Coordinates of C-alpha atoms and ligand atoms in Angstrom, one line a residue:
M850 CA 1.2 9.6 -18.5
R851 CA -1.4 11.8 -19.9
V852 CA -4.2 9.9 -18.1
Q853 CA -2.7 11.3 -14.9
R854 CA -3.9 14.8 -15.8
L855 CA -7.5 13.7 -15.8
F856 CA -7.3 13.3 -12.0
R857 CA -5.6 16.6 -11.3
Q858 CA -8.0 19.0 -9.7
V859 CA -7.7 22.7 -10.3
T860 CA -7.0 24.1 -6.9
K861 CA -6.0 27.7 -7.8
T862 CA -7.6 30.4 -9.9
P863 CA -5.6 31.7 -12.9
L864 CA -4.6 34.5 -10.6
G865 CA -3.1 32.1 -8.1
K866 CA -5.9 32.3 -5.5
N867 CA -6.8 29.1 -3.6
I868 CA -10.2 27.7 -4.6
P869 CA -11.9 26.3 -1.5
K870 CA -12.4 22.5 -1.6
E871 CA -16.2 22.7 -2.0
K872 CA -15.9 25.0 -5.0
R873 CA -13.5 23.0 -7.0
E874 CA -14.5 21.4 -10.2
P875 CA -15.3 17.8 -9.3
I876 CA -13.1 15.0 -10.8
D877 CA -14.8 12.6 -13.2
Y878 CA -14.0 9.1 -12.1
S879 CA -16.2 7.3 -14.6
I880 CA -13.3 5.9 -16.6
V881 CA -11.7 4.3 -13.5
L882 CA -11.9 0.5 -13.5
D883 CA -13.7 -0.7 -10.3
F884 CA -13.2 -4.3 -9.2
H885 CA -15.7 -3.7 -6.4
N886 CA -18.6 -2.8 -8.6
I887 CA -18.2 -4.9 -11.8
E888 CA -21.5 -3.9 -13.3
N889 CA -20.8 -0.2 -13.0
N890 CA -17.8 -0.3 -15.3
T891 CA -17.6 1.2 -18.7
P892 CA -18.0 -1.4 -21.4
E893 CA -14.3 -1.0 -22.2
N894 CA -13.2 -1.7 -18.7
R895 CA -15.7 -4.5 -18.3
E896 CA -13.9 -6.2 -21.1
L897 CA -10.6 -6.0 -19.2
I898 CA -11.9 -7.7 -16.1
I899 CA -11.2 -11.4 -15.7
D900 CA -12.8 -13.2 -12.7
C901 CA -10.2 -15.6 -11.4
T902 CA -11.9 -16.3 -8.1
E903 CA -12.7 -19.9 -9.0
N904 CA -9.2 -20.7 -10.1
V905 CA -7.6 -19.3 -7.0
T906 CA -10.0 -20.1 -4.2
S907 CA -11.3 -23.6 -5.1
K908 CA -7.9 -25.1 -4.4
E909 CA -7.3 -26.8 -1.1
F910 CA -4.7 -24.7 0.5
E911 CA -3.0 -25.9 3.5
F912 CA -3.9 -22.4 4.9
N913 CA -7.5 -22.8 4.2
K914 CA -8.7 -21.1 7.3
D915 CA -9.3 -17.6 8.6
T916 CA -6.9 -16.2 11.0
E917 CA -6.7 -13.0 13.0
F918 CA -5.0 -11.5 9.9
Y919 CA -7.2 -12.3 6.9
L920 CA -10.4 -14.0 5.9
H921 CA -10.8 -17.6 4.8
P922 CA -9.5 -17.9 1.2
K923 CA -12.9 -19.2 0.1
E924 CA -14.2 -15.7 0.8
W925 CA -11.6 -14.0 -1.4
K926 CA -12.6 -12.4 -4.7
V927 CA -9.8 -12.5 -7.2
F928 CA -9.6 -10.7 -10.5
G929 CA -7.1 -10.5 -13.4
L930 CA -6.6 -7.8 -16.0
K931 CA -6.8 -8.7 -19.7
G932 CA -3.4 -8.2 -21.4
Y933 CA -1.6 -8.4 -18.1
P934 CA -0.9 -12.1 -17.3
G935 CA 0.5 -12.3 -13.8
F936 CA -1.5 -9.3 -12.5
Y937 CA -4.1 -10.1 -9.8
F938 CA -6.4 -8.0 -7.7
I939 CA -7.7 -9.4 -4.5
R940 CA -10.7 -7.5 -3.2
S941 CA -10.0 -6.7 0.5
P942 CA -9.7 -10.2 2.2
F943 CA -9.8 -8.4 5.6
T944 CA -12.5 -7.5 8.1
P945 CA -12.3 -3.9 9.4
Q946 CA -10.8 -5.4 12.6
Q947 CA -8.1 -7.2 10.6
Q948 CA -7.4 -4.0 8.5
K949 CA -6.8 -2.2 11.8
K950 CA -4.2 -4.8 12.9
W951 CA -2.2 -4.1 9.8
I952 CA -2.6 -0.3 10.1
K953 CA -1.4 -0.5 13.8
H954 CA 1.5 -2.6 12.8
G955 CA 2.4 -0.3 9.9
L956 CA 2.2 2.8 11.9
E957 CA 3.9 1.6 15.0
H958 CA 6.5 -1.0 14.0
Y959 CA 7.1 -0.7 10.3
A960 CA 7.6 3.0 10.5
S961 CA 10.0 2.9 13.5
P962 CA 13.7 2.2 13.9
P963 CA 15.6 0.1 13.2
N964 CA 13.6 0.3 9.9
N965 CA 14.6 3.3 7.9
N966 CA 12.1 6.1 7.0
N967 CA 12.3 9.5 5.4
L968 CA 12.3 11.3 8.8
N969 CA 15.5 9.5 9.9
L970 CA 17.5 11.1 7.2
F971 CA 16.9 14.5 8.7
Y972 CA 16.1 14.0 12.4
G973 CA 18.0 10.8 13.3
P974 CA 16.1 7.7 14.5
V975 CA 12.7 8.7 15.9
H976 CA 11.6 6.1 18.4
N977 CA 8.5 7.6 19.7
L978 CA 6.5 9.1 16.8
W979 CA 3.2 8.2 18.4
E980 CA 4.0 8.6 22.1
E981 CA 2.5 11.3 24.2
R982 CA 5.2 13.5 25.6
P983 CA 5.8 14.3 29.2
L984 CA 3.7 17.0 30.9
D985 CA 5.1 20.5 30.4
K986 CA 6.0 22.7 33.4
N987 CA 2.3 23.9 33.6
G988 CA 1.1 20.3 33.8
E989 CA -0.2 20.5 30.2
R990 CA 0.2 17.4 28.0
L991 CA 2.3 18.2 25.0
P992 CA 1.1 16.9 21.7
T993 CA 2.7 13.9 20.0
Y994 CA 5.4 14.6 17.5
R995 CA 2.6 15.8 15.1
A996 CA 4.8 18.0 13.0
L997 CA 7.1 15.0 12.3
L998 CA 4.2 12.6 11.7
D999 CA 2.9 15.0 9.0
K1000 CA 6.1 14.6 7.1
L1001 CA 6.2 10.8 7.2
A1002 CA 6.3 9.7 3.6
W1003 CA 7.9 6.3 3.5
A1004 CA 9.6 3.5 5.5
T1005 CA 11.5 0.4 4.4
L1006 CA 11.6 -3.1 5.7
G1007 CA 14.1 -6.0 5.2
Y1008 CA 16.8 -5.0 2.8
Q1009 CA 16.6 -1.3 3.1
Y1010 CA 16.2 0.2 -0.3
Q1011 CA 18.7 3.0 -0.9
W1012 CA 16.8 5.6 -2.9
T1013 CA 19.6 7.6 -4.3
P1014 CA 21.8 4.9 -5.8
R1015 CA 18.6 2.9 -6.4
L1016 CA 19.8 -0.3 -4.9
Y1017 CA 19.7 -2.8 -2.1
T1018 CA 22.9 -4.1 -0.5
E1019 CA 23.4 -7.0 1.8
E1020 CA 24.9 -4.9 4.6
F1021 CA 21.7 -2.9 5.1
Y1022 CA 19.2 -5.5 6.3
E1023 CA 16.7 -5.3 9.2
E1024 CA 14.5 -8.2 10.3
F1025 CA 11.5 -8.7 8.1
P1026 CA 8.2 -8.9 10.1
D1027 CA 6.9 -12.5 10.3
D1028 CA 3.2 -11.6 10.1
L1029 CA 3.7 -9.7 6.8
Q1030 CA 5.9 -12.5 5.5
E1031 CA 3.2 -15.0 6.3
L1032 CA 0.5 -13.1 4.6
V1033 CA 2.4 -12.5 1.3
Q1034 CA 3.6 -16.1 1.2
K1035 CA 0.0 -17.2 1.3
I1036 CA -1.0 -14.8 -1.4
A1037 CA 1.9 -16.1 -3.5
V1038 CA 0.7 -19.7 -3.1
A1039 CA -2.8 -18.7 -4.0
T1040 CA -1.6 -16.9 -7.2
K1041 CA 1.0 -19.6 -8.0
F1042 CA 4.0 -17.4 -7.5
D1043 CA 5.4 -19.6 -4.7
P1044 CA 8.0 -20.1 -3.5
Y1045 CA 8.2 -16.4 -2.6
V1046 CA 10.3 -14.8 0.1
A1047 CA 9.6 -11.1 0.8
E1048 CA 13.0 -9.7 1.5
A1049 CA 12.2 -6.0 1.2
A1050 CA 9.1 -3.8 1.5
T1051 CA 8.3 -0.2 1.0
I1052 CA 5.6 1.5 3.1
N1053 CA 4.2 4.5 1.5
F1054 CA 2.2 7.1 3.4
Y1055 CA -0.1 9.2 1.2
S1056 CA -2.4 12.1 2.2
E1057 CA -5.1 13.9 0.3
D1058 CA -2.7 15.7 -2.1
S1059 CA -0.1 13.0 -2.7
I1060 CA 0.6 11.3 -5.9
M1061 CA 3.2 8.8 -7.1
G1062 CA 4.6 9.5 -10.5
G1063 CA 4.9 6.7 -13.1
H1064 CA 7.9 4.5 -12.4
L1065 CA 9.3 1.0 -12.8
D1066 CA 10.5 -1.1 -9.9
N1067 CA 13.5 -2.7 -11.3
A1068 CA 16.2 -2.5 -8.6
E1069 CA 15.5 -6.1 -7.6
Q1070 CA 17.7 -8.9 -9.0
E1071 CA 14.7 -11.2 -9.0
M1072 CA 12.1 -9.8 -11.4
E1073 CA 10.1 -13.0 -12.0
K1074 CA 8.5 -12.8 -8.5
P1075 CA 5.7 -10.3 -8.0
I1076 CA 5.4 -7.1 -6.1
I1077 CA 2.6 -7.7 -3.6
S1078 CA 0.9 -4.5 -2.6
I1079 CA -1.6 -4.0 0.2
S1080 CA -3.3 -0.7 1.0
F1081 CA -5.4 0.7 3.8
G1082 CA -7.3 3.9 4.5
S1083 CA -8.5 6.0 1.6
T1084 CA -9.0 5.0 -2.0
A1085 CA -6.4 5.5 -4.7
V1086 CA -6.6 5.8 -8.4
F1087 CA -3.8 3.5 -9.5
L1088 CA -2.4 3.7 -13.0
M1089 CA -1.4 0.3 -14.5
G1090 CA 0.8 1.2 -17.4
A1091 CA 2.9 -0.7 -19.9
E1092 CA 6.6 -1.3 -20.6
T1093 CA 6.9 2.1 -22.1
R1094 CA 5.5 5.5 -21.0
D1095 CA 3.8 6.2 -24.3
I1096 CA 1.1 3.5 -23.9
A1097 CA -1.9 4.8 -22.0
P1098 CA -2.3 3.2 -18.5
V1099 CA -5.4 1.6 -17.2
P1100 CA -6.7 3.6 -14.2
L1101 CA -8.2 1.5 -11.4
F1102 CA -9.5 2.0 -7.9
I1103 CA -7.6 0.5 -5.0
K1104 CA -9.7 0.6 -1.8
S1105 CA -8.9 -0.1 1.8
G1106 CA -7.7 -3.7 2.2
D1107 CA -7.3 -4.4 -1.5
I1108 CA -4.3 -6.3 -2.7
V1109 CA -2.6 -5.8 -6.0
I1110 CA -0.1 -8.5 -7.2
M1111 CA 2.1 -7.3 -10.0
G1112 CA 3.8 -10.4 -11.4
G1113 CA 4.5 -11.6 -15.0
R1114 CA 4.2 -8.9 -17.5
S1115 CA 3.0 -6.3 -15.1
R1116 CA 6.2 -6.6 -13.0
Y1117 CA 8.0 -4.9 -15.9
C1118 CA 5.4 -2.1 -16.4
Y1119 CA 5.2 1.5 -15.4
H1120 CA 2.7 2.3 -12.7
G1121 CA 1.8 5.1 -10.3
V1122 CA -0.8 6.7 -8.1
A1123 CA -2.7 9.5 -9.9
K1124 CA -5.0 10.6 -7.1
I1125 CA -6.2 9.9 -3.6
V1126 CA -10.0 10.1 -3.9
E1127 CA -11.6 12.9 -1.9
D1128 CA -13.4 11.8 1.3
S1129 CA -12.8 8.2 0.5
F1130 CA -11.5 7.1 3.9
N1131 CA -12.9 3.7 4.9
L1132 CA -15.4 4.6 7.6
D1133 CA -15.7 1.0 8.8
L1134 CA -12.4 1.5 10.5
I1135 CA -13.9 4.0 12.9
D1136 CA -15.1 2.4 16.1
E1137 CA -15.7 4.2 19.4
N1138 CA -14.9 1.0 21.3
D1139 CA -11.3 0.8 20.1
S1140 CA -8.4 1.7 22.4
K1141 CA -7.5 5.4 22.7
D1142 CA -4.2 4.8 20.8
L1143 CA -5.8 3.1 17.9
K1144 CA -8.6 5.7 17.7
Y1145 CA -5.9 8.3 17.5
K1146 CA -4.2 6.6 14.6
I1147 CA -7.4 6.1 12.7
K1148 CA -8.3 9.8 13.3
W1149 CA -4.8 10.8 12.0
L1150 CA -5.4 8.7 8.8
K1151 CA -8.9 10.0 8.3
E1152 CA -8.3 13.7 8.9
K1153 CA -6.1 14.0 5.8
N1154 CA -7.7 11.2 3.8
R1155 CA -4.5 9.3 4.3
R1156 CA -3.5 6.0 2.7
L1157 CA -1.0 3.4 3.9
N1158 CA 0.5 1.2 1.2
I1159 CA 2.8 -1.7 2.0
N1160 CA 4.5 -3.4 -1.0
T1161 CA 6.8 -6.4 -0.8
R1162 CA 9.5 -7.7 -3.1
Q1163 CA 11.8 -10.7 -3.3
V1164 CA 15.2 -9.1 -3.9
F1165 CA 17.6 -11.9 -4.7
K1166 CA 17.1 -14.8 -7.1
E1167 CA 18.2 -17.1 -4.4
A1168 CA 16.4 -15.6 -1.5
K1169 CA 18.8 -14.7 1.4
L1170 CA 16.6 -12.8 3.9
G1171 CA 19.6 -11.3 5.6
G1172 CA 21.3 -14.7 5.9
K1173 CA 18.4 -16.2 7.8
L1174 CA 17.6 -18.8 5.1
N1175 CA 21.1 -20.1 5.0
D1176 CA 21.2 -20.7 8.8
K1177 CA 18.5 -23.4 8.6
Ligands
AKG532 O1 0.9 3.0 -3.5 C1 0.8 2.2 -4.4 O2 -0.3 1.6 -4.7 C2 1.9 1.9 -5.3 C3 3.3 2.1 -4.7 C4 4.4 1.7 -5.6 O3 4.3 1.6 -6.7 C5 5.8 1.6 -5.0 O4 6.0 1.9 -3.8 O5 6.7 1.3 -5.8
FE2_533 FE1 6.0 0.7 -7.7

């Protein structure tokens, strides 16, 4: 993906010396498609944007109400991308308060045992990533497991994806969270991908220097159902590629709360994250009145321009959800 290079900042001099952040050559984001600011797009990108809001939100959904987890669907703004039938972009359908609910869940439950994460591989199950530790012998409070938190890169829900053999097996299954299931099933109804059962999810934790190389998600037996991807925190430049690597991808911004649905053709396309935009953390998430715990998590996200991405998949053609669906 050559486009990827456009978002790579030069951080070192030719002699290998670090260039301080404020002295680095700024990145030019003008070619990045922005669903939040339609008028500001280049004419080429403007051509690619299809407003699907009417089609999606004028329907009478049985869930036509706001909840503590998302806004009323009539407030949703939904877009498609020309040439990618089955791709949808929902502009954040969450208030800052609702975004924080998902962030809290993501950081507390989704990233903790029995769900697998990248830390477990080295350190065994870490149950208390966020907890304050007991006072030390001088009565000083020890910090949280900061060093470990800094290394948190991914967690898995439902059928636990096995990264090395690149597969899911029925034996590695953990309960899929109901709130997330509920949300993505509503999104699937709205975008006509129902029935949809999220059987697995990956949670990705990005920080200011993270990228995700171009890849295909094709370990799922069921490829006709979309990947539903929800992000919080800082803004990413996402690259929506094609079926082969030699076709240039479309770069687009994903901001805090935005939802990307990769169904249809886009389900078979390469994609990746080229850049976490500098100083792009969603400042609406900062609220002095929040609990101490929540403020700590938000501060942790903001300090390294972090981004939390949750993406769900249906794994089996006949959804099994760990045997749960057969019990009914
Ligand atoms: O972070 C994102 O927006 C994309 C993540 C992704 O493509 C994946 O986890 O497979
Ligand atoms: Fe992916």
